[in-house]
Amino acid sequence: MAAQNQKKITRAEQKALRPIQILDAAFEEFVRSGFTGTRVEDIADRVGVTKGTVYVYFETKEKLFEAMINHFSVPFQELLGITASLSGSATDRLLSILGLLYDQIAEDRTTRELTRLVIAEGHRFPDLIDRHHDQFIEPIIAKVDALILEGVASGEFREIPVEFSEIVVAPILTTTVLRLIFDDRRVPTPNKEAFLRAYFDLLLNGLLAKN
């Protein structure tokens, strides 16, 4: 009886895990072949199920792609939660957020490839990409904006254009895109500590108020 109960639990757990397994497999196939080149049967093969099983959870390849993008965007939501708990000066919190963004975007292979998919396939799913931006990207930019304005108000930062936050995060995005284009052929994986030192030095020399 105990063995039977254990079997039932295992099957239930397996069933609960199945959508995540499908999304993980879909991510790898979409990265490898793009949206058009990806076949649902190849995703199913990665999981070890039939194509029909994939369609049980996701009615179409389009819905599967959308669910995959949403699934792998969750870390941005978690990052927002972390930024809310930061303390210290505006400079300290800004540098902490940028370090977290570097880890999440430039260093994390999944986020880099997600960026590639958003760029390559975004024209097929404009509503999805807009929602992704509104839910995950815009709140982070707004947090950077707020910190810069707070630093300006306190005299810690000099007066700067409102659009400055876009420039603040640009080096991270540039590094990410270059790594996507060239992999490690022409753009070696940057030394994180050295990159952040140079990045923060350039940023603060342009941002900090002169005494």
JSON list of N, CA, C and O in Angstrom, two decimals, residues 79-80 83-84 86 89-102 105 136-153 157-158 160-173 199-200 203-204 207:
[
{"chain": "A", "resi": 79, "resn": "LEU", "atom": "N", "xyz": [13.82, 40.30, -9.39]},
{"chain": "A", "resi": 79, "resn": "LEU", "atom": "CA", "xyz": [14.82, 41.35, -9.25]},
{"chain": "A", "resi": 79, "resn": "LEU", "atom": "C", "xyz": [14.19, 42.63, -8.73]},
{"chain": "A", "resi": 79, "resn": "LEU", "atom": "O", "xyz": [14.77, 43.34, -7.90]},
{"chain": "A", "resi": 80, "resn": "LEU", "atom": "N", "xyz": [12.98, 42.94, -9.19]},
{"chain": "A", "resi": 80, "resn": "LEU", "atom": "CA", "xyz": [12.29, 44.11, -8.70]},
{"chain": "A", "resi": 80, "resn": "LEU", "atom": "C", "xyz": [12.04, 44.02, -7.20]},
{"chain": "A", "resi": 80, "resn": "LEU", "atom": "O", "xyz": [12.16, 45.01, -6.47]},
{"chain": "A", "resi": 83, "resn": "THR", "atom": "N", "xyz": [15.28, 44.88, -5.41]},
{"chain": "A", "resi": 83, "resn": "THR", "atom": "CA", "xyz": [15.62, 46.31, -5.42]},
{"chain": "A", "resi": 83, "resn": "THR", "atom": "C", "xyz": [14.82, 47.08, -4.38]},
{"chain": "A", "resi": 83, "resn": "THR", "atom": "O", "xyz": [15.30, 48.10, -3.85]},
{"chain": "A", "resi": 84, "resn": "ALA", "atom": "N", "xyz": [13.62, 46.61, -4.07]},
{"chain": "A", "resi": 84, "resn": "ALA", "atom": "CA", "xyz": [12.78, 47.31, -3.09]},
{"chain": "A", "resi": 84, "resn": "ALA", "atom": "C", "xyz": [13.37, 47.23, -1.68]},
{"chain": "A", "resi": 84, "resn": "ALA", "atom": "O", "xyz": [13.04, 48.05, -0.82]},
{"chain": "A", "resi": 86, "resn": "LEU", "atom": "N", "xyz": [16.69, 47.32, -0.96]},
{"chain": "A", "resi": 86, "resn": "LEU", "atom": "CA", "xyz": [18.02, 47.90, -0.87]},
{"chain": "A", "resi": 86, "resn": "LEU", "atom": "C", "xyz": [18.02, 49.13, 0.04]},
{"chain": "A", "resi": 86, "resn": "LEU", "atom": "O", "xyz": [17.02, 49.84, 0.13]},
{"chain": "A", "resi": 89, "resn": "SER", "atom": "N", "xyz": [22.80, 55.08, 0.41]},
{"chain": "A", "resi": 89, "resn": "SER", "atom": "CA", "xyz": [22.67, 56.30, -0.37]},
{"chain": "A", "resi": 89, "resn": "SER", "atom": "C", "xyz": [22.10, 55.99, -1.75]},
{"chain": "A", "resi": 89, "resn": "SER", "atom": "O", "xyz": [22.03, 54.83, -2.16]},
{"chain": "A", "resi": 90, "resn": "ALA", "atom": "N", "xyz": [21.73, 57.05, -2.47]},
{"chain": "A", "resi": 90, "resn": "ALA", "atom": "CA", "xyz": [21.25, 56.86, -3.83]},
{"chain": "A", "resi": 90, "resn": "ALA", "atom": "C", "xyz": [22.32, 56.21, -4.69]},
{"chain": "A", "resi": 90, "resn": "ALA", "atom": "O", "xyz": [22.03, 55.33, -5.51]},
{"chain": "A", "resi": 91, "resn": "THR", "atom": "N", "xyz": [23.58, 56.60, -4.48]},
{"chain": "A", "resi": 91, "resn": "THR", "atom": "CA", "xyz": [24.69, 56.01, -5.22]},
{"chain": "A", "resi": 91, "resn": "THR", "atom": "C", "xyz": [24.80, 54.52, -4.92]},
{"chain": "A", "resi": 91, "resn": "THR", "atom": "O", "xyz": [24.91, 53.69, -5.84]},
{"chain": "A", "resi": 92, "resn": "ASP", "atom": "N", "xyz": [24.77, 54.16, -3.65]},
{"chain": "A", "resi": 92, "resn": "ASP", "atom": "CA", "xyz": [24.89, 52.75, -3.26]},
{"chain": "A", "resi": 92, "resn": "ASP", "atom": "C", "xyz": [23.79, 51.91, -3.87]},
{"chain": "A", "resi": 92, "resn": "ASP", "atom": "O", "xyz": [24.05, 50.82, -4.42]},
{"chain": "A", "resi": 93, "resn": "ARG", "atom": "N", "xyz": [22.57, 52.39, -3.79]},
{"chain": "A", "resi": 93, "resn": "ARG", "atom": "CA", "xyz": [21.44, 51.62, -4.31]},
{"chain": "A", "resi": 93, "resn": "ARG", "atom": "C", "xyz": [21.47, 51.53, -5.84]},
{"chain": "A", "resi": 93, "resn": "ARG", "atom": "O", "xyz": [21.15, 50.49, -6.41]},
{"chain": "A", "resi": 94, "resn": "LEU", "atom": "N", "xyz": [21.87, 52.64, -6.48]},
{"chain": "A", "resi": 94, "resn": "LEU", "atom": "CA", "xyz": [21.96, 52.63, -7.95]},
{"chain": "A", "resi": 94, "resn": "LEU", "atom": "C", "xyz": [23.00, 51.62, -8.42]},
{"chain": "A", "resi": 94, "resn": "LEU", "atom": "O", "xyz": [22.74, 50.82, -9.33]},
{"chain": "A", "resi": 95, "resn": "LEU", "atom": "N", "xyz": [24.17, 51.63, -7.79]},
{"chain": "A", "resi": 95, "resn": "LEU", "atom": "CA", "xyz": [25.21, 50.70, -8.19]},
{"chain": "A", "resi": 95, "resn": "LEU", "atom": "C", "xyz": [24.80, 49.25, -7.90]},
{"chain": "A", "resi": 95, "resn": "LEU", "atom": "O", "xyz": [25.14, 48.34, -8.66]},
{"chain": "A", "resi": 96, "resn": "SER", "atom": "N", "xyz": [24.07, 49.04, -6.81]},
{"chain": "A", "resi": 96, "resn": "SER", "atom": "CA", "xyz": [23.59, 47.69, -6.49]},
{"chain": "A", "resi": 96, "resn": "SER", "atom": "C", "xyz": [22.62, 47.20, -7.57]},
{"chain": "A", "resi": 96, "resn": "SER", "atom": "O", "xyz": [22.71, 46.05, -8.03]},
{"chain": "A", "resi": 97, "resn": "ILE", "atom": "N", "xyz": [21.70, 48.07, -7.98]},
{"chain": "A", "resi": 97, "resn": "ILE", "atom": "CA", "xyz": [20.74, 47.70, -9.01]},
{"chain": "A", "resi": 97, "resn": "ILE", "atom": "C", "xyz": [21.44, 47.39, -10.33]},
{"chain": "A", "resi": 97, "resn": "ILE", "atom": "O", "xyz": [21.14, 46.39, -10.99]},
{"chain": "A", "resi": 98, "resn": "LEU", "atom": "N", "xyz": [22.42, 48.22, -10.70]},
{"chain": "A", "resi": 98, "resn": "LEU", "atom": "CA", "xyz": [23.12, 47.99, -11.96]},
{"chain": "A", "resi": 98, "resn": "LEU", "atom": "C", "xyz": [23.94, 46.71, -11.91]},
{"chain": "A", "resi": 98, "resn": "LEU", "atom": "O", "xyz": [24.05, 45.99, -12.91]},
{"chain": "A", "resi": 99, "resn": "GLY", "atom": "N", "xyz": [24.51, 46.40, -10.75]},
{"chain": "A", "resi": 99, "resn": "GLY", "atom": "CA", "xyz": [25.22, 45.13, -10.61]},
{"chain": "A", "resi": 99, "resn": "GLY", "atom": "C", "xyz": [24.28, 43.94, -10.75]},
{"chain": "A", "resi": 99, "resn": "GLY", "atom": "O", "xyz": [24.61, 42.94, -11.40]},
{"chain": "A", "resi": 100, "resn": "LEU", "atom": "N", "xyz": [23.09, 44.06, -10.18]},
{"chain": "A", "resi": 100, "resn": "LEU", "atom": "CA", "xyz": [22.09, 43.00, -10.30]},
{"chain": "A", "resi": 100, "resn": "LEU", "atom": "C", "xyz": [21.64, 42.85, -11.75]},
{"chain": "A", "resi": 100, "resn": "LEU", "atom": "O", "xyz": [21.46, 41.73, -12.25]},
{"chain": "A", "resi": 101, "resn": "LEU", "atom": "N", "xyz": [21.46, 43.98, -12.44]},
{"chain": "A", "resi": 101, "resn": "LEU", "atom": "CA", "xyz": [21.06, 43.93, -13.85]},
{"chain": "A", "resi": 101, "resn": "LEU", "atom": "C", "xyz": [22.13, 43.28, -14.71]},
{"chain": "A", "resi": 101, "resn": "LEU", "atom": "O", "xyz": [21.83, 42.51, -15.62]},
{"chain": "A", "resi": 102, "resn": "TYR", "atom": "N", "xyz": [23.38, 43.59, -14.41]},
{"chain": "A", "resi": 102, "resn": "TYR", "atom": "CA", "xyz": [24.48, 42.98, -15.17]},
{"chain": "A", "resi": 102, "resn": "TYR", "atom": "C", "xyz": [24.45, 41.46, -14.99]},
{"chain": "A", "resi": 102, "resn": "TYR", "atom": "O", "xyz": [24.58, 40.71, -15.96]},
{"chain": "A", "resi": 105, "resn": "ILE", "atom": "N", "xyz": [21.23, 40.12, -16.90]},
{"chain": "A", "resi": 105, "resn": "ILE", "atom": "CA", "xyz": [21.12, 40.29, -18.35]},
{"chain": "A", "resi": 105, "resn": "ILE", "atom": "C", "xyz": [22.38, 39.83, -19.08]},
{"chain": "A", "resi": 105, "resn": "ILE", "atom": "O", "xyz": [22.33, 38.96, -19.96]},
{"chain": "A", "resi": 136, "resn": "PHE", "atom": "N", "xyz": [7.98, 44.13, -16.91]},
{"chain": "A", "resi": 136, "resn": "PHE", "atom": "CA", "xyz": [9.30, 43.77, -16.37]},
{"chain": "A", "resi": 136, "resn": "PHE", "atom": "C", "xyz": [10.38, 44.83, -16.62]},
{"chain": "A", "resi": 136, "resn": "PHE", "atom": "O", "xyz": [11.22, 45.07, -15.75]},
{"chain": "A", "resi": 137, "resn": "ILE", "atom": "N", "xyz": [10.38, 45.45, -17.79]},
{"chain": "A", "resi": 137, "resn": "ILE", "atom": "CA", "xyz": [11.45, 46.39, -18.12]},
{"chain": "A", "resi": 137, "resn": "ILE", "atom": "C", "xyz": [11.16, 47.79, -17.60]},
{"chain": "A", "resi": 137, "resn": "ILE", "atom": "O", "xyz": [12.00, 48.42, -16.95]},
{"chain": "A", "resi": 138, "resn": "GLU", "atom": "N", "xyz": [9.96, 48.28, -17.88]},
{"chain": "A", "resi": 138, "resn": "GLU", "atom": "CA", "xyz": [9.61, 49.64, -17.49]},
{"chain": "A", "resi": 138, "resn": "GLU", "atom": "C", "xyz": [9.73, 49.86, -15.97]},
{"chain": "A", "resi": 138, "resn": "GLU", "atom": "O", "xyz": [10.23, 50.92, -15.55]},
{"chain": "A", "resi": 139, "resn": "PRO", "atom": "N", "xyz": [9.29, 48.92, -15.12]},
{"chain": "A", "resi": 139, "resn": "PRO", "atom": "CA", "xyz": [9.46, 49.15, -13.68]},
{"chain": "A", "resi": 139, "resn": "PRO", "atom": "C", "xyz": [10.92, 49.29, -13.25]},
{"chain": "A", "resi": 139, "resn": "PRO", "atom": "O", "xyz": [11.22, 50.04, -12.31]},
{"chain": "A", "resi": 140, "resn": "ILE", "atom": "N", "xyz": [11.83, 48.58, -13.91]},
{"chain": "A", "resi": 140, "resn": "ILE", "atom": "CA", "xyz": [13.25, 48.70, -13.58]},
{"chain": "A", "resi": 140, "resn": "ILE", "atom": "C", "xyz": [13.78, 50.06, -14.00]},
{"chain": "A", "resi": 140, "resn": "ILE", "atom": "O", "xyz": [14.51, 50.73, -13.26]},
{"chain": "A", "resi": 141, "resn": "ILE", "atom": "N", "xyz": [13.41, 50.49, -15.22]},
{"chain": "A", "resi": 141, "resn": "ILE", "atom": "CA", "xyz": [13.82, 51.82, -15.68]},
{"chain": "A", "resi": 141, "resn": "ILE", "atom": "C", "xyz": [13.26, 52.89, -14.75]},
{"chain": "A", "resi": 141, "resn": "ILE", "atom": "O", "xyz": [13.94, 53.87, -14.41]},
{"chain": "A", "resi": 142, "resn": "ALA", "atom": "N", "xyz": [12.00, 52.72, -14.33]},
{"chain": "A", "resi": 142, "resn": "ALA", "atom": "CA", "xyz": [11.37, 53.68, -13.42]},
{"chain": "A", "resi": 142, "resn": "ALA", "atom": "C", "xyz": [12.12, 53.73, -12.09]},
{"chain": "A", "resi": 142, "resn": "ALA", "atom": "O", "xyz": [12.25, 54.81, -11.48]},
{"chain": "A", "resi": 143, "resn": "LYS", "atom": "N", "xyz": [12.62, 52.58, -11.63]},
{"chain": "A", "resi": 143, "resn": "LYS", "atom": "CA", "xyz": [13.38, 52.54, -10.38]},
{"chain": "A", "resi": 143, "resn": "LYS", "atom": "C", "xyz": [14.68, 53.32, -10.53]},
{"chain": "A", "resi": 143, "resn": "LYS", "atom": "O", "xyz": [15.08, 54.07, -9.62]},
{"chain": "A", "resi": 144, "resn": "VAL", "atom": "N", "xyz": [15.36, 53.15, -11.65]},
{"chain": "A", "resi": 144, "resn": "VAL", "atom": "CA", "xyz": [16.59, 53.90, -11.91]},
{"chain": "A", "resi": 144, "resn": "VAL", "atom": "C", "xyz": [16.28, 55.38, -11.99]},
{"chain": "A", "resi": 144, "resn": "VAL", "atom": "O", "xyz": [17.00, 56.21, -11.42]},
{"chain": "A", "resi": 145, "resn": "ASP", "atom": "N", "xyz": [15.20, 55.76, -12.69]},
{"chain": "A", "resi": 145, "resn": "ASP", "atom": "CA", "xyz": [14.78, 57.16, -12.76]},
{"chain": "A", "resi": 145, "resn": "ASP", "atom": "C", "xyz": [14.58, 57.75, -11.37]},
{"chain": "A", "resi": 145, "resn": "ASP", "atom": "O", "xyz": [15.06, 58.85, -11.07]},
{"chain": "A", "resi": 146, "resn": "ALA", "atom": "N", "xyz": [13.84, 57.00, -10.54]},
{"chain": "A", "resi": 146, "resn": "ALA", "atom": "CA", "xyz": [13.53, 57.49, -9.20]},
{"chain": "A", "resi": 146, "resn": "ALA", "atom": "C", "xyz": [14.78, 57.70, -8.37]},
{"chain": "A", "resi": 146, "resn": "ALA", "atom": "O", "xyz": [14.89, 58.68, -7.62]},
{"chain": "A", "resi": 147, "resn": "LEU", "atom": "N", "xyz": [15.72, 56.78, -8.48]},
{"chain": "A", "resi": 147, "resn": "LEU", "atom": "CA", "xyz": [16.96, 56.91, -7.72]},
{"chain": "A", "resi": 147, "resn": "LEU", "atom": "C", "xyz": [17.78, 58.12, -8.17]},
{"chain": "A", "resi": 147, "resn": "LEU", "atom": "O", "xyz": [18.37, 58.83, -7.35]},
{"chain": "A", "resi": 148, "resn": "ILE", "atom": "N", "xyz": [17.83, 58.34, -9.48]},
{"chain": "A", "resi": 148, "resn": "ILE", "atom": "CA", "xyz": [18.57, 59.49, -10.00]},
{"chain": "A", "resi": 148, "resn": "ILE", "atom": "C", "xyz": [17.93, 60.79, -9.52]},
{"chain": "A", "resi": 148, "resn": "ILE", "atom": "O", "xyz": [18.61, 61.72, -9.05]},
{"chain": "A", "resi": 149, "resn": "LEU", "atom": "N", "xyz": [16.60, 60.86, -9.60]},
{"chain": "A", "resi": 149, "resn": "LEU", "atom": "CA", "xyz": [15.89, 62.06, -9.15]},
{"chain": "A", "resi": 149, "resn": "LEU", "atom": "C", "xyz": [16.07, 62.26, -7.65]},
{"chain": "A", "resi": 149, "resn": "LEU", "atom": "O", "xyz": [16.21, 63.40, -7.18]},
{"chain": "A", "resi": 150, "resn": "GLU", "atom": "N", "xyz": [16.08, 61.17, -6.90]},
{"chain": "A", "resi": 150, "resn": "GLU", "atom": "CA", "xyz": [16.31, 61.27, -5.45]},
{"chain": "A", "resi": 150, "resn": "GLU", "atom": "C", "xyz": [17.70, 61.82, -5.17]},
{"chain": "A", "resi": 150, "resn": "GLU", "atom": "O", "xyz": [17.89, 62.67, -4.29]},
{"chain": "A", "resi": 151, "resn": "GLY", "atom": "N", "xyz": [18.69, 61.32, -5.92]},
{"chain": "A", "resi": 151, "resn": "GLY", "atom": "CA", "xyz": [20.05, 61.80, -5.75]},
{"chain": "A", "resi": 151, "resn": "GLY", "atom": "C", "xyz": [20.20, 63.26, -6.13]},
{"chain": "A", "resi": 151, "resn": "GLY", "atom": "O", "xyz": [20.94, 64.02, -5.48]},
{"chain": "A", "resi": 152, "resn": "VAL", "atom": "N", "xyz": [19.49, 63.69, -7.17]},
{"chain": "A", "resi": 152, "resn": "VAL", "atom": "CA", "xyz": [19.52, 65.10, -7.58]},
{"chain": "A", "resi": 152, "resn": "VAL", "atom": "C", "xyz": [18.90, 65.97, -6.49]},
{"chain": "A", "resi": 152, "resn": "VAL", "atom": "O", "xyz": [19.44, 67.02, -6.12]},
{"chain": "A", "resi": 153, "resn": "ALA", "atom": "N", "xyz": [17.75, 65.53, -5.96]},
{"chain": "A", "resi": 153, "resn": "ALA", "atom": "CA", "xyz": [17.06, 66.30, -4.93]},
{"chain": "A", "resi": 153, "resn": "ALA", "atom": "C", "xyz": [17.90, 66.46, -3.66]},
{"chain": "A", "resi": 153, "resn": "ALA", "atom": "O", "xyz": [17.84, 67.50, -2.99]},
{"chain": "A", "resi": 157, "resn": "PHE", "atom": "N", "xyz": [23.62, 63.94, -6.70]},
{"chain": "A", "resi": 157, "resn": "PHE", "atom": "CA", "xyz": [23.84, 63.94, -8.13]},
{"chain": "A", "resi": 157, "resn": "PHE", "atom": "C", "xyz": [23.60, 65.34, -8.67]},
{"chain": "A", "resi": 157, "resn": "PHE", "atom": "O", "xyz": [22.84, 66.13, -8.10]},
{"chain": "A", "resi": 158, "resn": "ARG", "atom": "N", "xyz": [24.23, 65.61, -9.80]},
{"chain": "A", "resi": 158, "resn": "ARG", "atom": "CA", "xyz": [23.99, 66.88, -10.46]},
{"chain": "A", "resi": 158, "resn": "ARG", "atom": "C", "xyz": [22.71, 66.79, -11.29]},
{"chain": "A", "resi": 158, "resn": "ARG", "atom": "O", "xyz": [22.19, 65.68, -11.53]},
{"chain": "A", "resi": 160, "resn": "ILE", "atom": "N", "xyz": [20.47, 66.37, -14.33]},
{"chain": "A", "resi": 160, "resn": "ILE", "atom": "CA", "xyz": [20.69, 65.65, -15.59]},
{"chain": "A", "resi": 160, "resn": "ILE", "atom": "C", "xyz": [19.36, 65.55, -16.34]},
{"chain": "A", "resi": 160, "resn": "ILE", "atom": "O", "xyz": [18.29, 65.70, -15.75]},
{"chain": "A", "resi": 161, "resn": "PRO", "atom": "N", "xyz": [19.40, 65.29, -17.65]},
{"chain": "A", "resi": 161, "resn": "PRO", "atom": "CA", "xyz": [18.15, 65.11, -18.40]},
{"chain": "A", "resi": 161, "resn": "PRO", "atom": "C", "xyz": [17.37, 63.91, -17.87]},
{"chain": "A", "resi": 161, "resn": "PRO", "atom": "O", "xyz": [17.95, 62.94, -17.38]},
{"chain": "A", "resi": 162, "resn": "VAL", "atom": "N", "xyz": [16.05, 63.97, -17.99]},
{"chain": "A", "resi": 162, "resn": "VAL", "atom": "CA", "xyz": [15.20, 62.88, -17.51]},
{"chain": "A", "resi": 162, "resn": "VAL", "atom": "C", "xyz": [15.54, 61.57, -18.22]},
{"chain": "A", "resi": 162, "resn": "VAL", "atom": "O", "xyz": [15.48, 60.49, -17.64]},
{"chain": "A", "resi": 163, "resn": "GLU", "atom": "N", "xyz": [15.93, 61.65, -19.50]},
{"chain": "A", "resi": 163, "resn": "GLU", "atom": "CA", "xyz": [16.22, 60.45, -20.28]},
{"chain": "A", "resi": 163, "resn": "GLU", "atom": "C", "xyz": [17.56, 59.80, -19.90]},
{"chain": "A", "resi": 163, "resn": "GLU", "atom": "O", "xyz": [17.96, 58.80, -20.48]},
{"chain": "A", "resi": 164, "resn": "PHE", "atom": "N", "xyz": [18.24, 60.33, -18.92]},
{"chain": "A", "resi": 164, "resn": "PHE", "atom": "CA", "xyz": [19.57, 59.84, -18.58]},
{"chain": "A", "resi": 164, "resn": "PHE", "atom": "C", "xyz": [19.56, 58.38, -18.15]},
{"chain": "A", "resi": 164, "resn": "PHE", "atom": "O", "xyz": [20.54, 57.66, -18.37]},
{"chain": "A", "resi": 165, "resn": "SER", "atom": "N", "xyz": [18.46, 57.91, -17.58]},
{"chain": "A", "resi": 165, "resn": "SER", "atom": "CA", "xyz": [18.42, 56.52, -17.12]},
{"chain": "A", "resi": 165, "resn": "SER", "atom": "C", "xyz": [18.59, 55.54, -18.26]},
{"chain": "A", "resi": 165, "resn": "SER", "atom": "O", "xyz": [19.11, 54.44, -18.07]},
{"chain": "A", "resi": 166, "resn": "GLU", "atom": "N", "xyz": [18.14, 55.91, -19.48]},
{"chain": "A", "resi": 166, "resn": "GLU", "atom": "CA", "xyz": [18.34, 55.04, -20.63]},
{"chain": "A", "resi": 166, "resn": "GLU", "atom": "C", "xyz": [19.83, 54.89, -20.92]},
{"chain": "A", "resi": 166, "resn": "GLU", "atom": "O", "xyz": [20.31, 53.81, -21.30]},
{"chain": "A", "resi": 167, "resn": "ILE", "atom": "N", "xyz": [20.58, 55.99, -20.76]},
{"chain": "A", "resi": 167, "resn": "ILE", "atom": "CA", "xyz": [22.02, 55.94, -20.98]},
{"chain": "A", "resi": 167, "resn": "ILE", "atom": "C", "xyz": [22.71, 55.14, -19.87]},
{"chain": "A", "resi": 167, "resn": "ILE", "atom": "O", "xyz": [23.69, 54.44, -20.11]},
{"chain": "A", "resi": 168, "resn": "VAL", "atom": "N", "xyz": [22.17, 55.22, -18.67]},
{"chain": "A", "resi": 168, "resn": "VAL", "atom": "CA", "xyz": [22.76, 54.53, -17.52]},
{"chain": "A", "resi": 168, "resn": "VAL", "atom": "C", "xyz": [22.82, 53.02, -17.75]},
{"chain": "A", "resi": 168, "resn": "VAL", "atom": "O", "xyz": [23.81, 52.36, -17.43]},
{"chain": "A", "resi": 169, "resn": "VAL", "atom": "N", "xyz": [21.75, 52.46, -18.29]},
{"chain": "A", "resi": 169, "resn": "VAL", "atom": "CA", "xyz": [21.70, 51.00, -18.47]},
{"chain": "A", "resi": 169, "resn": "VAL", "atom": "C", "xyz": [22.26, 50.55, -19.83]},
{"chain": "A", "resi": 169, "resn": "VAL", "atom": "O", "xyz": [22.43, 49.36, -20.06]},
{"chain": "A", "resi": 170, "resn": "ALA", "atom": "N", "xyz": [22.57, 51.51, -20.71]},
{"chain": "A", "resi": 170, "resn": "ALA", "atom": "CA", "xyz": [23.00, 51.16, -22.06]},
{"chain": "A", "resi": 170, "resn": "ALA", "atom": "C", "xyz": [24.24, 50.28, -22.12]},
{"chain": "A", "resi": 170, "resn": "ALA", "atom": "O", "xyz": [24.29, 49.34, -22.94]},
{"chain": "A", "resi": 171, "resn": "PRO", "atom": "N", "xyz": [25.30, 50.49, -21.31]},
{"chain": "A", "resi": 171, "resn": "PRO", "atom": "CA", "xyz": [26.47, 49.62, -21.41]},
{"chain": "A", "resi": 171, "resn": "PRO", "atom": "C", "xyz": [26.16, 48.15, -21.15]},
{"chain": "A", "resi": 171, "resn": "PRO", "atom": "O", "xyz": [26.77, 47.26, -21.77]},
{"chain": "A", "resi": 172, "resn": "ILE", "atom": "N", "xyz": [25.22, 47.87, -20.26]},
{"chain": "A", "resi": 172, "resn": "ILE", "atom": "CA", "xyz": [24.83, 46.48, -19.99]},
{"chain": "A", "resi": 172, "resn": "ILE", "atom": "C", "xyz": [24.18, 45.87, -21.23]},
{"chain": "A", "resi": 172, "resn": "ILE", "atom": "O", "xyz": [24.50, 44.74, -21.63]},
{"chain": "A", "resi": 173, "resn": "LEU", "atom": "N", "xyz": [23.28, 46.62, -21.85]},
{"chain": "A", "resi": 173, "resn": "LEU", "atom": "CA", "xyz": [22.59, 46.11, -23.04]},
{"chain": "A", "resi": 173, "resn": "LEU", "atom": "C", "xyz": [23.55, 45.96, -24.20]},
{"chain": "A", "resi": 173, "resn": "LEU", "atom": "O", "xyz": [23.47, 44.99, -24.97]},
{"chain": "A", "resi": 199, "resn": "TYR", "atom": "N", "xyz": [32.69, 50.71, -15.62]},
{"chain": "A", "resi": 199, "resn": "TYR", "atom": "CA", "xyz": [31.31, 51.16, -15.86]},
{"chain": "A", "resi": 199, "resn": "TYR", "atom": "C", "xyz": [30.90, 52.16, -14.78]},
{"chain": "A", "resi": 199, "resn": "TYR", "atom": "O", "xyz": [30.43, 53.28, -15.08]},
{"chain": "A", "resi": 200, "resn": "PHE", "atom": "N", "xyz": [31.10, 51.80, -13.53]},
{"chain": "A", "resi": 200, "resn": "PHE", "atom": "CA", "xyz": [30.69, 52.68, -12.42]},
{"chain": "A", "resi": 200, "resn": "PHE", "atom": "C", "xyz": [31.53, 53.95, -12.39]},
{"chain": "A", "resi": 200, "resn": "PHE", "atom": "O", "xyz": [31.02, 55.03, -12.06]},
{"chain": "A", "resi": 203, "resn": "LEU", "atom": "N", "xyz": [30.19, 56.21, -15.07]},
{"chain": "A", "resi": 203, "resn": "LEU", "atom": "CA", "xyz": [28.86, 56.66, -14.67]},
{"chain": "A", "resi": 203, "resn": "LEU", "atom": "C", "xyz": [28.94, 57.74, -13.60]},
{"chain": "A", "resi": 203, "resn": "LEU", "atom": "O", "xyz": [28.34, 58.81, -13.73]},
{"chain": "A", "resi": 204, "resn": "LEU", "atom": "N", "xyz": [29.68, 57.47, -12.54]},
{"chain": "A", "resi": 204, "resn": "LEU", "atom": "CA", "xyz": [29.71, 58.40, -11.42]},
{"chain": "A", "resi": 204, "resn": "LEU", "atom": "C", "xyz": [30.44, 59.69, -11.77]},
{"chain": "A", "resi": 204, "resn": "LEU", "atom": "O", "xyz": [30.09, 60.77, -11.28]},
{"chain": "A", "resi": 207, "resn": "LEU", "atom": "N", "xyz": [27.79, 61.60, -13.25]},
{"chain": "A", "resi": 207, "resn": "LEU", "atom": "CA", "xyz": [26.56, 61.77, -12.49]},
{"chain": "A", "resi": 207, "resn": "LEU", "atom": "C", "xyz": [26.75, 62.52, -11.19]},
{"chain": "A", "resi": 207, "resn": "LEU", "atom": "O", "xyz": [25.92, 63.35, -10.80]}
]
